Short mmCIF file of C-alpha atoms in Angstrom, two decimals:
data_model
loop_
_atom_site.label_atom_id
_atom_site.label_comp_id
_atom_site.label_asym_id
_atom_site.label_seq_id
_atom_site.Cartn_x
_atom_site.Cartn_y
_atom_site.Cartn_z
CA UNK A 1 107.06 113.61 134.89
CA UNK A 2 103.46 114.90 134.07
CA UNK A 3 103.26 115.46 130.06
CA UNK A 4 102.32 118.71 129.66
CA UNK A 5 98.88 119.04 127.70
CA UNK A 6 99.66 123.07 126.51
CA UNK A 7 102.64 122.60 124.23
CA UNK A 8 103.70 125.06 122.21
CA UNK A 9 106.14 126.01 119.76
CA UNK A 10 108.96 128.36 120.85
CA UNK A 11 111.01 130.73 118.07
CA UNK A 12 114.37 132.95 118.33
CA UNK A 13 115.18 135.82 120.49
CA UNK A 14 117.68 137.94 119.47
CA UNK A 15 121.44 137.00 119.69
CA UNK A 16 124.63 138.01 119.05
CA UNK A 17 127.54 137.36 116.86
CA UNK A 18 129.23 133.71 117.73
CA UNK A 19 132.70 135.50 117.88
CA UNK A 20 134.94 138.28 117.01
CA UNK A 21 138.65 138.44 116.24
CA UNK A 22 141.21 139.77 118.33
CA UNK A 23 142.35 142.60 117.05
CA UNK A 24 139.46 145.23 115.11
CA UNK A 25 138.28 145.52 111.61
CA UNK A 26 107.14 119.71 114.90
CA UNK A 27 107.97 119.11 118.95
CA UNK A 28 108.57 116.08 120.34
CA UNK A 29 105.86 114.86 122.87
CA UNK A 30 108.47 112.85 125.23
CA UNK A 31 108.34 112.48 128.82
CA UNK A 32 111.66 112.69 130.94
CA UNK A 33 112.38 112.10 134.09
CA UNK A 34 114.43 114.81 135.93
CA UNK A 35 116.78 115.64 138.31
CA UNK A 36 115.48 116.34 142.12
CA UNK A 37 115.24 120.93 141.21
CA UNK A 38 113.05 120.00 138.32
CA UNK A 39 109.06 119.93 137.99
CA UNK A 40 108.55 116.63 139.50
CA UNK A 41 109.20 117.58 142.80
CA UNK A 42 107.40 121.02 142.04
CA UNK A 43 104.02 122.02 141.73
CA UNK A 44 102.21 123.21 138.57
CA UNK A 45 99.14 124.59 137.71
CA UNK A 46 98.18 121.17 136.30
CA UNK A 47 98.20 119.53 139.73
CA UNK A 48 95.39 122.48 140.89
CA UNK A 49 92.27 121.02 141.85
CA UNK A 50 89.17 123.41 139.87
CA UNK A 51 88.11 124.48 143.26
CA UNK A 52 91.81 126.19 143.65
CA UNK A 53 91.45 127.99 140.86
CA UNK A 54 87.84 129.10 140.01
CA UNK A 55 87.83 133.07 141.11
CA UNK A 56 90.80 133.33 142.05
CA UNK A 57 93.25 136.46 141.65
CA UNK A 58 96.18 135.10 140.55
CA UNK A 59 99.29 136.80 139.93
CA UNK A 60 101.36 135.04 136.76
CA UNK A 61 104.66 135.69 136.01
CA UNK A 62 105.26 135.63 132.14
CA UNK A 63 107.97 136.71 130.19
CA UNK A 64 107.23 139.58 127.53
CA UNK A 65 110.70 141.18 127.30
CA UNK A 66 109.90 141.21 123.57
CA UNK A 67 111.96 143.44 120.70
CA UNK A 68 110.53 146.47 120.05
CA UNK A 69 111.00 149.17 116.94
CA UNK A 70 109.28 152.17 118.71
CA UNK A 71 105.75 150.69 119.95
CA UNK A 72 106.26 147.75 117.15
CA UNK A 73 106.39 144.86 118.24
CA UNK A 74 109.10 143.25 115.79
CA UNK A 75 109.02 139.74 117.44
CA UNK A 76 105.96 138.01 119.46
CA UNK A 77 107.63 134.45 120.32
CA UNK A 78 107.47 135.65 123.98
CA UNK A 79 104.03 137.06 124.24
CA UNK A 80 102.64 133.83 122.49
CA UNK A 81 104.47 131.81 124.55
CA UNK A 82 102.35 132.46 127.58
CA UNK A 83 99.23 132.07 125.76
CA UNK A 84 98.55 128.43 126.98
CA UNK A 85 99.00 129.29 130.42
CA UNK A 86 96.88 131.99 130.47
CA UNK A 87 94.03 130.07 128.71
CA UNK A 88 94.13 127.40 131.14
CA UNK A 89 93.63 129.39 134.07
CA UNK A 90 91.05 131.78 132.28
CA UNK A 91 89.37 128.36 131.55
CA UNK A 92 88.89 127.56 135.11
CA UNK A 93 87.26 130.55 136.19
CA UNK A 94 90.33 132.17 137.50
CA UNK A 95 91.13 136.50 137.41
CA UNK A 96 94.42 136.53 135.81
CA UNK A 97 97.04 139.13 136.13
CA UNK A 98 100.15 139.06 134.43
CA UNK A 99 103.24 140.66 135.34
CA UNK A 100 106.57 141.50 133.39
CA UNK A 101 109.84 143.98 132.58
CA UNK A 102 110.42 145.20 129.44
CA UNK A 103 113.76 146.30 128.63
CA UNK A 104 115.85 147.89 131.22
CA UNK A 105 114.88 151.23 132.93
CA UNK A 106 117.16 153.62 134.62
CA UNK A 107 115.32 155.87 136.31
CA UNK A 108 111.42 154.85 137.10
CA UNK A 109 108.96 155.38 134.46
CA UNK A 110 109.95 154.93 130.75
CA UNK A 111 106.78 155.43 127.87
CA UNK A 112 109.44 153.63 125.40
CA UNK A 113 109.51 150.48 128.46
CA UNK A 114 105.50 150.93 128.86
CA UNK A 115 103.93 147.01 128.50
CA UNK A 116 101.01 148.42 126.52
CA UNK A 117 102.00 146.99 123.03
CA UNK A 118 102.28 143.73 124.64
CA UNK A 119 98.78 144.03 126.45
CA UNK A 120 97.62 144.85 123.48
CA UNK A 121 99.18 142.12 121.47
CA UNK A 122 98.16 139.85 124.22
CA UNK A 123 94.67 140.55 123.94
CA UNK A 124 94.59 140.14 119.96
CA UNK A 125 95.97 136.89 120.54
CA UNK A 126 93.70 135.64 123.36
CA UNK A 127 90.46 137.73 121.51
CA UNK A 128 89.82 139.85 124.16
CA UNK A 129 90.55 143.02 126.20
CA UNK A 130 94.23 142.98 128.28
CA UNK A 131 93.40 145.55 130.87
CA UNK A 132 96.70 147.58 131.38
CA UNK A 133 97.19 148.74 134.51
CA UNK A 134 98.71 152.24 135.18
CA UNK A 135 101.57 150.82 137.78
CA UNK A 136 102.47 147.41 139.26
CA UNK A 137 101.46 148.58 142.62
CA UNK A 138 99.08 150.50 144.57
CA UNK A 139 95.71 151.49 145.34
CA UNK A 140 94.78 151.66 141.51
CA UNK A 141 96.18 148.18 141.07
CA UNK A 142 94.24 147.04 143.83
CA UNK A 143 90.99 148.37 142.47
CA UNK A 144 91.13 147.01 139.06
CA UNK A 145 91.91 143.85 140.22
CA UNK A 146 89.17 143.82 142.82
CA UNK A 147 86.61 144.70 140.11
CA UNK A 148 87.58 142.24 137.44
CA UNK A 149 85.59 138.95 136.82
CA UNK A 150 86.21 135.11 136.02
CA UNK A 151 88.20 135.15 132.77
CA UNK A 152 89.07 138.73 132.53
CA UNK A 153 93.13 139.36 131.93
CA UNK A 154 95.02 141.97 133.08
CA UNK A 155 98.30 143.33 132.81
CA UNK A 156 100.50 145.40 135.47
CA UNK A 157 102.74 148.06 133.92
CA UNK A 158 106.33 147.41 133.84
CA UNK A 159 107.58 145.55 137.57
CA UNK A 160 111.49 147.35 136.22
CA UNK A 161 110.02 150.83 136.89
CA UNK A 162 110.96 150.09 140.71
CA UNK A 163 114.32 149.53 141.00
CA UNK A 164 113.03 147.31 144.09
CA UNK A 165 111.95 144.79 141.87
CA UNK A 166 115.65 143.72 140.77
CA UNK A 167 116.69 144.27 144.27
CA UNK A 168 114.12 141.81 146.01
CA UNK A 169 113.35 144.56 148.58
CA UNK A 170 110.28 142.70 150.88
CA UNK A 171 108.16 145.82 150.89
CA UNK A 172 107.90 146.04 147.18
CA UNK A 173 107.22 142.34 147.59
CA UNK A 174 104.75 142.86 149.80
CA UNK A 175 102.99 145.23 147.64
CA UNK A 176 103.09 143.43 144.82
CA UNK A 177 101.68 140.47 146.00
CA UNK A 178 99.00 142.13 147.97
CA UNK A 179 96.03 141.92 145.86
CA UNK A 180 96.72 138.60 144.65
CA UNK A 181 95.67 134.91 146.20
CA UNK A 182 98.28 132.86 144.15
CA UNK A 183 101.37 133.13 142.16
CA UNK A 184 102.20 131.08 139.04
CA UNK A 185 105.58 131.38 137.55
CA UNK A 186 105.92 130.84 133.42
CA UNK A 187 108.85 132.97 132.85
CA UNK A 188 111.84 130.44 132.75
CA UNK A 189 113.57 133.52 130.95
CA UNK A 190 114.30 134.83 134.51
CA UNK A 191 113.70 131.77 136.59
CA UNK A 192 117.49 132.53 137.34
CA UNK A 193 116.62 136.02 139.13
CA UNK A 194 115.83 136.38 142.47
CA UNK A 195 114.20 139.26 141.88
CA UNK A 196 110.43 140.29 143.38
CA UNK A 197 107.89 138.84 140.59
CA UNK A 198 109.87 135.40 139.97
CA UNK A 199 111.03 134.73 144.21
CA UNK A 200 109.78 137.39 146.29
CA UNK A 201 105.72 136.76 145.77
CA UNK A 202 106.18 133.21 146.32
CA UNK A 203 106.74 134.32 150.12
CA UNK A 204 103.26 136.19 150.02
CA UNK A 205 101.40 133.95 147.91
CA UNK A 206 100.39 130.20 148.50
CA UNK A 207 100.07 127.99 146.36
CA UNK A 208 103.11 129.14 143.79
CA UNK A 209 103.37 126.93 140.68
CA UNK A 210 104.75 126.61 137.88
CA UNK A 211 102.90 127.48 134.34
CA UNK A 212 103.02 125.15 131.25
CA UNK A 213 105.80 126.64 129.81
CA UNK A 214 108.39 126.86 132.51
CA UNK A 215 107.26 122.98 133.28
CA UNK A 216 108.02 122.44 129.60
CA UNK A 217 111.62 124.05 130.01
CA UNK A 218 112.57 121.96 132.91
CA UNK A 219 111.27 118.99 131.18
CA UNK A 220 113.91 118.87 128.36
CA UNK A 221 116.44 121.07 129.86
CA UNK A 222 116.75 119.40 132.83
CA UNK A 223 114.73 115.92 132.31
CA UNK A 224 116.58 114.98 129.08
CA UNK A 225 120.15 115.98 130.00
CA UNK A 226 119.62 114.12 132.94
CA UNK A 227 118.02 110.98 132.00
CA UNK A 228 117.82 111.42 128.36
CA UNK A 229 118.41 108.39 125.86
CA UNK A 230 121.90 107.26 125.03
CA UNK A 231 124.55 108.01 123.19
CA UNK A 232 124.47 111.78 124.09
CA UNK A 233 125.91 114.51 123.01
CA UNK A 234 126.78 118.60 123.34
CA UNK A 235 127.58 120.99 120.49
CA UNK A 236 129.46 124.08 122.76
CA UNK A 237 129.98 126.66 120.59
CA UNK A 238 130.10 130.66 121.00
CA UNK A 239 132.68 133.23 121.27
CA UNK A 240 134.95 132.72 124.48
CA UNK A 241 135.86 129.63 126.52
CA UNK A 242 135.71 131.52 130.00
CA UNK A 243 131.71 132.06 128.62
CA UNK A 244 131.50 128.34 128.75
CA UNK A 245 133.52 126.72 130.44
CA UNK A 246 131.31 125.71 133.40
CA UNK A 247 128.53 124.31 130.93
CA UNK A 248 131.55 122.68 129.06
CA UNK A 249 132.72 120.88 132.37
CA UNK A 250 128.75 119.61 133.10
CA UNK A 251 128.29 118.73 129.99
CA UNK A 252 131.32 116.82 129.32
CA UNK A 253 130.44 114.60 132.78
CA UNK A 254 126.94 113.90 131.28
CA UNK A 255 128.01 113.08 127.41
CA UNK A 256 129.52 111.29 125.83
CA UNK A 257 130.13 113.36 122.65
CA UNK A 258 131.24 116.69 122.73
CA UNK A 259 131.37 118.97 119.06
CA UNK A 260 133.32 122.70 120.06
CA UNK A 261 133.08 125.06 117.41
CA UNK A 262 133.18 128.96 117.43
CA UNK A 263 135.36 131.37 118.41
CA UNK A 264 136.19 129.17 121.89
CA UNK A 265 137.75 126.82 119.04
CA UNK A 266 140.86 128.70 118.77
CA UNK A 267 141.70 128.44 122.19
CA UNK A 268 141.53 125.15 122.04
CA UNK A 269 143.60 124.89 118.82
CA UNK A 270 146.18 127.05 120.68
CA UNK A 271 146.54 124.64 123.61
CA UNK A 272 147.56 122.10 121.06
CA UNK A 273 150.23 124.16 120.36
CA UNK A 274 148.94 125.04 116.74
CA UNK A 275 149.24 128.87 115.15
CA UNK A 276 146.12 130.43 115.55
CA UNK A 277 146.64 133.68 113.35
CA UNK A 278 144.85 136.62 114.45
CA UNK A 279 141.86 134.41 115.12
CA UNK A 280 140.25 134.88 118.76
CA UNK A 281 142.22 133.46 121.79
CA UNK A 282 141.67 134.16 125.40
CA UNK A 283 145.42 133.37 126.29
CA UNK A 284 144.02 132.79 129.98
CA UNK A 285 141.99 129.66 129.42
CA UNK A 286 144.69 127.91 127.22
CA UNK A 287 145.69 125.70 130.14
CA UNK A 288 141.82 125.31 131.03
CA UNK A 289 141.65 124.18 127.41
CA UNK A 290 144.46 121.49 128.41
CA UNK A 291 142.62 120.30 131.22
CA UNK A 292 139.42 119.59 129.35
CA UNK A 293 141.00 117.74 126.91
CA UNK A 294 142.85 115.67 129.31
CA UNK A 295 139.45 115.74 131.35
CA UNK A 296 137.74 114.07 128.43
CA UNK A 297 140.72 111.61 127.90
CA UNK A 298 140.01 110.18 131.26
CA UNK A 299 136.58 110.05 131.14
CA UNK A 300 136.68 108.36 127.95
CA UNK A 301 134.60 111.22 126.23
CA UNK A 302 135.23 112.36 122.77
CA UNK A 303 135.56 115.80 121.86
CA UNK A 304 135.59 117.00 117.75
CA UNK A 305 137.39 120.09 117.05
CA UNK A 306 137.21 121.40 113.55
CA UNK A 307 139.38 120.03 110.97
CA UNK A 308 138.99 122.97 108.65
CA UNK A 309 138.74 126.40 108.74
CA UNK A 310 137.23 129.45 106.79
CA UNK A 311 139.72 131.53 107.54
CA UNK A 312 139.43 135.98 106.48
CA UNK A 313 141.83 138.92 106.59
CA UNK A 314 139.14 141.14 108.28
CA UNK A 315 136.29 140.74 110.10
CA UNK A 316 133.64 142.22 107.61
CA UNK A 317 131.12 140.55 105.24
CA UNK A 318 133.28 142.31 102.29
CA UNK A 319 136.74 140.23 103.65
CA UNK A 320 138.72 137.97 101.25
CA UNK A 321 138.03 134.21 102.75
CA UNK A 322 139.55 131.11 102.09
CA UNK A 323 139.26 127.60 103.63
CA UNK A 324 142.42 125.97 105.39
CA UNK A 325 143.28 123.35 107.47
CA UNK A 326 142.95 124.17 111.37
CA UNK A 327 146.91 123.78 111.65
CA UNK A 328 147.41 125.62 108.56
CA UNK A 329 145.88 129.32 109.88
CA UNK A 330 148.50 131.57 108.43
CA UNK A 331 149.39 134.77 110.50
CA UNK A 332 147.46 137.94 109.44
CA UNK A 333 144.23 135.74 108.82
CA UNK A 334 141.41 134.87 111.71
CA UNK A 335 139.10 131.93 111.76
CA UNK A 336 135.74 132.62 111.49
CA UNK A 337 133.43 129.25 110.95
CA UNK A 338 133.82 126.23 110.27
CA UNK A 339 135.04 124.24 107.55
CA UNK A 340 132.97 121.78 104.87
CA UNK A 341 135.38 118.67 105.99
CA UNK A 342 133.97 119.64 109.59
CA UNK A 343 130.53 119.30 108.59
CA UNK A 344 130.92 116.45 106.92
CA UNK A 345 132.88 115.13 110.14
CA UNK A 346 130.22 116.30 112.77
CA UNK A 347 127.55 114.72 111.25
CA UNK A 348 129.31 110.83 111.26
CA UNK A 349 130.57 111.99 114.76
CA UNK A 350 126.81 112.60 115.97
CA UNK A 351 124.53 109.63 113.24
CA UNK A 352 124.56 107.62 116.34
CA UNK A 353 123.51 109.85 119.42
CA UNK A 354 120.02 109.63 120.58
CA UNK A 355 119.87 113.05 122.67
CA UNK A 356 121.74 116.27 121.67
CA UNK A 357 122.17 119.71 123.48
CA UNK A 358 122.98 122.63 120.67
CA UNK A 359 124.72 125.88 123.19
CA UNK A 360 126.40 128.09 121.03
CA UNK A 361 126.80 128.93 117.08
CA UNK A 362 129.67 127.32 115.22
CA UNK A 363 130.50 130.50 113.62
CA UNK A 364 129.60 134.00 112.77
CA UNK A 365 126.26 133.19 111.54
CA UNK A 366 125.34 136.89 111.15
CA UNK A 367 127.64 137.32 107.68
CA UNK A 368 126.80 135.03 104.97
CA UNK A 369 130.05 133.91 104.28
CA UNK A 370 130.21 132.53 108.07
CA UNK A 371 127.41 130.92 108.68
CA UNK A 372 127.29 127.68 106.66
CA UNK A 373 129.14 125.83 109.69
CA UNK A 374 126.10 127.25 112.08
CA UNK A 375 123.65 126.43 109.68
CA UNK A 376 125.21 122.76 109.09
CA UNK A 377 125.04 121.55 112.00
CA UNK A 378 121.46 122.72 112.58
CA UNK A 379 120.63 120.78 109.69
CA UNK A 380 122.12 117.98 110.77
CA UNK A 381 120.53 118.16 114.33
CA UNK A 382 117.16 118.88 112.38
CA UNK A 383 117.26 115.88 109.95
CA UNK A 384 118.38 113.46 113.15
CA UNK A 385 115.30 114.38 114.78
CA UNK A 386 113.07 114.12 111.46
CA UNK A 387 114.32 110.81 110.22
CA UNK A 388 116.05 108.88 113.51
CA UNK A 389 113.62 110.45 116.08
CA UNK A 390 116.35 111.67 118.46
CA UNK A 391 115.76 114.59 120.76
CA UNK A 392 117.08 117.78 119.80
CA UNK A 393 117.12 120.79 122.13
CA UNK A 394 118.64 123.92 121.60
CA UNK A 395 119.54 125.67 124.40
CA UNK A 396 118.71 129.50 124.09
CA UNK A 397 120.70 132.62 123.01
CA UNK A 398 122.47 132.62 119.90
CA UNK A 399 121.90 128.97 118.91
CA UNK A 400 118.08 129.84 118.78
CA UNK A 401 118.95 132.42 116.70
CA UNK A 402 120.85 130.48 114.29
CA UNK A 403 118.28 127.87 113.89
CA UNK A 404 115.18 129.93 113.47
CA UNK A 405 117.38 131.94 110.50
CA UNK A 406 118.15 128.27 108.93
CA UNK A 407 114.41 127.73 108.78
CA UNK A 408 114.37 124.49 110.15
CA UNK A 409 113.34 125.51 114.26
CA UNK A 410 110.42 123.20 113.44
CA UNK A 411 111.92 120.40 113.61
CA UNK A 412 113.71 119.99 116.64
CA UNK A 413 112.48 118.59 119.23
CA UNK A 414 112.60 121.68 121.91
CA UNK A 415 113.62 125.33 121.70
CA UNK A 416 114.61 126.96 124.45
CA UNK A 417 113.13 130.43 125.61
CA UNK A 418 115.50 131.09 128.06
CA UNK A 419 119.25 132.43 127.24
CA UNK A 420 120.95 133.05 130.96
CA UNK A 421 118.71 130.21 132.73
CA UNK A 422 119.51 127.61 130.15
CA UNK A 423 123.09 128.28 130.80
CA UNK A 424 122.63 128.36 134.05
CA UNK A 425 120.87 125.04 134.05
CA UNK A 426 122.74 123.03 132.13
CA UNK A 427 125.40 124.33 134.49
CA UNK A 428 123.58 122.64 137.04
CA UNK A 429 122.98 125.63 138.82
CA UNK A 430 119.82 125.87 141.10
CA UNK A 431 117.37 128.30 139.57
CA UNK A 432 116.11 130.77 142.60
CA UNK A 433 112.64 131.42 140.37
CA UNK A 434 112.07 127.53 140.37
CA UNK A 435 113.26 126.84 143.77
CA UNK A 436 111.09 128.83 145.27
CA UNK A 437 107.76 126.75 143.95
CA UNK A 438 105.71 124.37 146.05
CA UNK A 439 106.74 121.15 146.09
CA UNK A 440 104.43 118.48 146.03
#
């Protein structure tokens, strides 16, 4: 696969708690190659000849779905994500337009889902105007578009005020795509979306390529698992076994290490016939929790469940804690991270792998007193990457999260912006906003 010249560094999005009880109170510059859905077979903007670029309108997809306190903007990773992109194709003479949601509207219109802090964010960080328009369609669209030069940047108002946009409806598509000559899709965030800005344009608008950071995405997500160095291996962690169970299945056919940890843990402690407490269980997947195990037996895989447990009598950052053996939970207490002897344990289990896959938190990494077992095993992920040069990727949601809080998202090797679509991928799912590219 083509290295990719724009590479950037990615940070967390926001994420939630790793799991609840059941009852209440420096990148790597590698090159991959990749499985027949990813960027080899798929245009990118890189593969443009000048001439296919210079003046053109084109129509990029990005992803600023960024936090927001009021009009603050409380995290940028998103925004500055797309900056590469955008300077590439501003470099070549091009008129770009980006599109985007923010947030999730109800009922058309929302000032509080309005894109202008993140045109005007945009434009501090490229040092110049970001043109917002007033809609995403439409005559006045149309006319700023038609008036803008080589190198100006503009950005449509929220595509989410039409609930068409969600729906793929063709004569939104239509309109959307009408002032445009080509599409460019950077928002692997919602590659997984058919919706009208990531899969409907590309039916209007010819060529439609990728931007530098979906390529980068679908390099490691996709590249590495698939052909990355060996040994591998997947830490699958997160609240609920029926969450992951289909990325736990694909992953376990492509490692050949597997760490569980999180809430899914106690599930899988359960189906060993152990006493859980009043830990998390979802009684349901206890014989799914059998059949990986005895999936992984035949396959010769190796899974590592947690040998110890920090164990509370409430879920609450004031509970008393203590640490216990995983078949020593007594009733009345829940599990809610992982042990030291499991840190210790996970990092011998992984010294030898060459290419790791990070899905989940270990444990509630949101309370202090749960988040050492998240935190260690970002550490150890980090300092296999610093000093053995193995490829780390975390793999969106609440693991990026976790590691940008342990301060050490620098160095690993890739970070993933996406939290659905790098499920989804690693699932080996087809992603409808990728598919729907030019091939080559």
């Amino acid at each position: 696969m083509k290295l990719i010249n724009a590479i950037i560094a990615l940070a967390a999005l926001p994420a939630a708690a790793a799991f609840a009880p059941s009852t209440p109170a420096a990148l790597s510059t590698r090159t991959f190659s990749a499985s027949p859905v990813a960027l080899d077979a798929k245009k990118s903007i890189e593969d443009l000849a000048d001439d296919e670029l210079k003046g053109k309108k084109v129509l990029v997809r990005c992803d600023v779905n960024v936090p927001l306190d009021g009009k603050k903007i409380t995290d940028d990773t998103r925004i500055r994500s797309s900056i590469p992109t955008i300077e590439y194709l501003k470099s070549k003479g091009a008129i770009v337009t980006v599109c985007s949601h923010l947030g999730r509207p109800k009922d058309g219109p929302e000032d509080k889902f309005s894109l202008g802090p993140c045109a005007e964010r945009m434009g501090e960080l490229l040092g110049q105007e970001v043109t917002l328009a007033p809609d995403c369609i439409g005559d006045d669209v149309a006319k700023i578009v038609g008036d803008a030069k080589e190198g100006d940047v503009i950005m449509l108002e929220n595509t989410r005020f039409y609930k068409e946009e969600t729906k793929n409806e063709s004569g939104f598509v239509e309109k959307l795509a009408a002032p445009f000559d080509m599409f460019v899709n950077d928002a692997f965030g919602t590659a997984h979306r058919a919706h009208a800005s990531t899969e409907g344009v590309t039916k209007f608008l010819t060529p439609s390529v990728s931007g530098f950071l979906l390529a980068k995405e679908l390099e490691y997500l996709d590249g590495a698992i698939a052909t990355g160095e060996r040994p591998m291996a997947a830490i699958v962690g997160g609240s609920k076994v029926s969450s992951k169970i289909t990325v736990l299945d694909a992953l376990l056919d492509k490692c050949e290490k597997i760490v569980i940890g999180g809430g899914m843990v106690f599930t899988f402690l359960k189906a060993k016939g152990l006493n859980v407490g009043t830990s998390l269980v979802e009684d349901d997947y206890v014989e799914t929790a059998k059949e990986v195990m005895a999936k992984a037996e035949k396959l010769g895989k190796e899974i590592l469940l947690p040998s110890d447990i920090i164990i509370a009598d409430a879920f609450s950052a004031e509970a008393n804690t203590q640490v216990v053996a995983a078949d020593a939970i007594p009733d009345g207490w829940m599990g809610l991270d992982n042990g030291p002897a499991s840190t210790a344990e996970q990092k011998e289990f992984l010294s030898d792998c060459k290419t790791l896959i990070m899905n989940g938190p270990m444990g509630v990494f949101e309370i202090e007193a749960f988040s050492k077992g998240t935190f260690g095993i970002v550490d150890i992920l980090a300092d296999l990457t610093k000093e053995k040069g193995a490829v780390t990727i975390i793999g969106g949601g609440d693991s990026v999260a976790a590691t940008e809080l342990s301060g050490r998202a620098g160095d690993m090797s890739h970070i993933s912006t996406g939290g659905g679509a790098s499920l989804e991928l690693l699932e080996g799912k087809v992603l409808p906003g990728v598919a729907a590219l030019a091939d080559k």
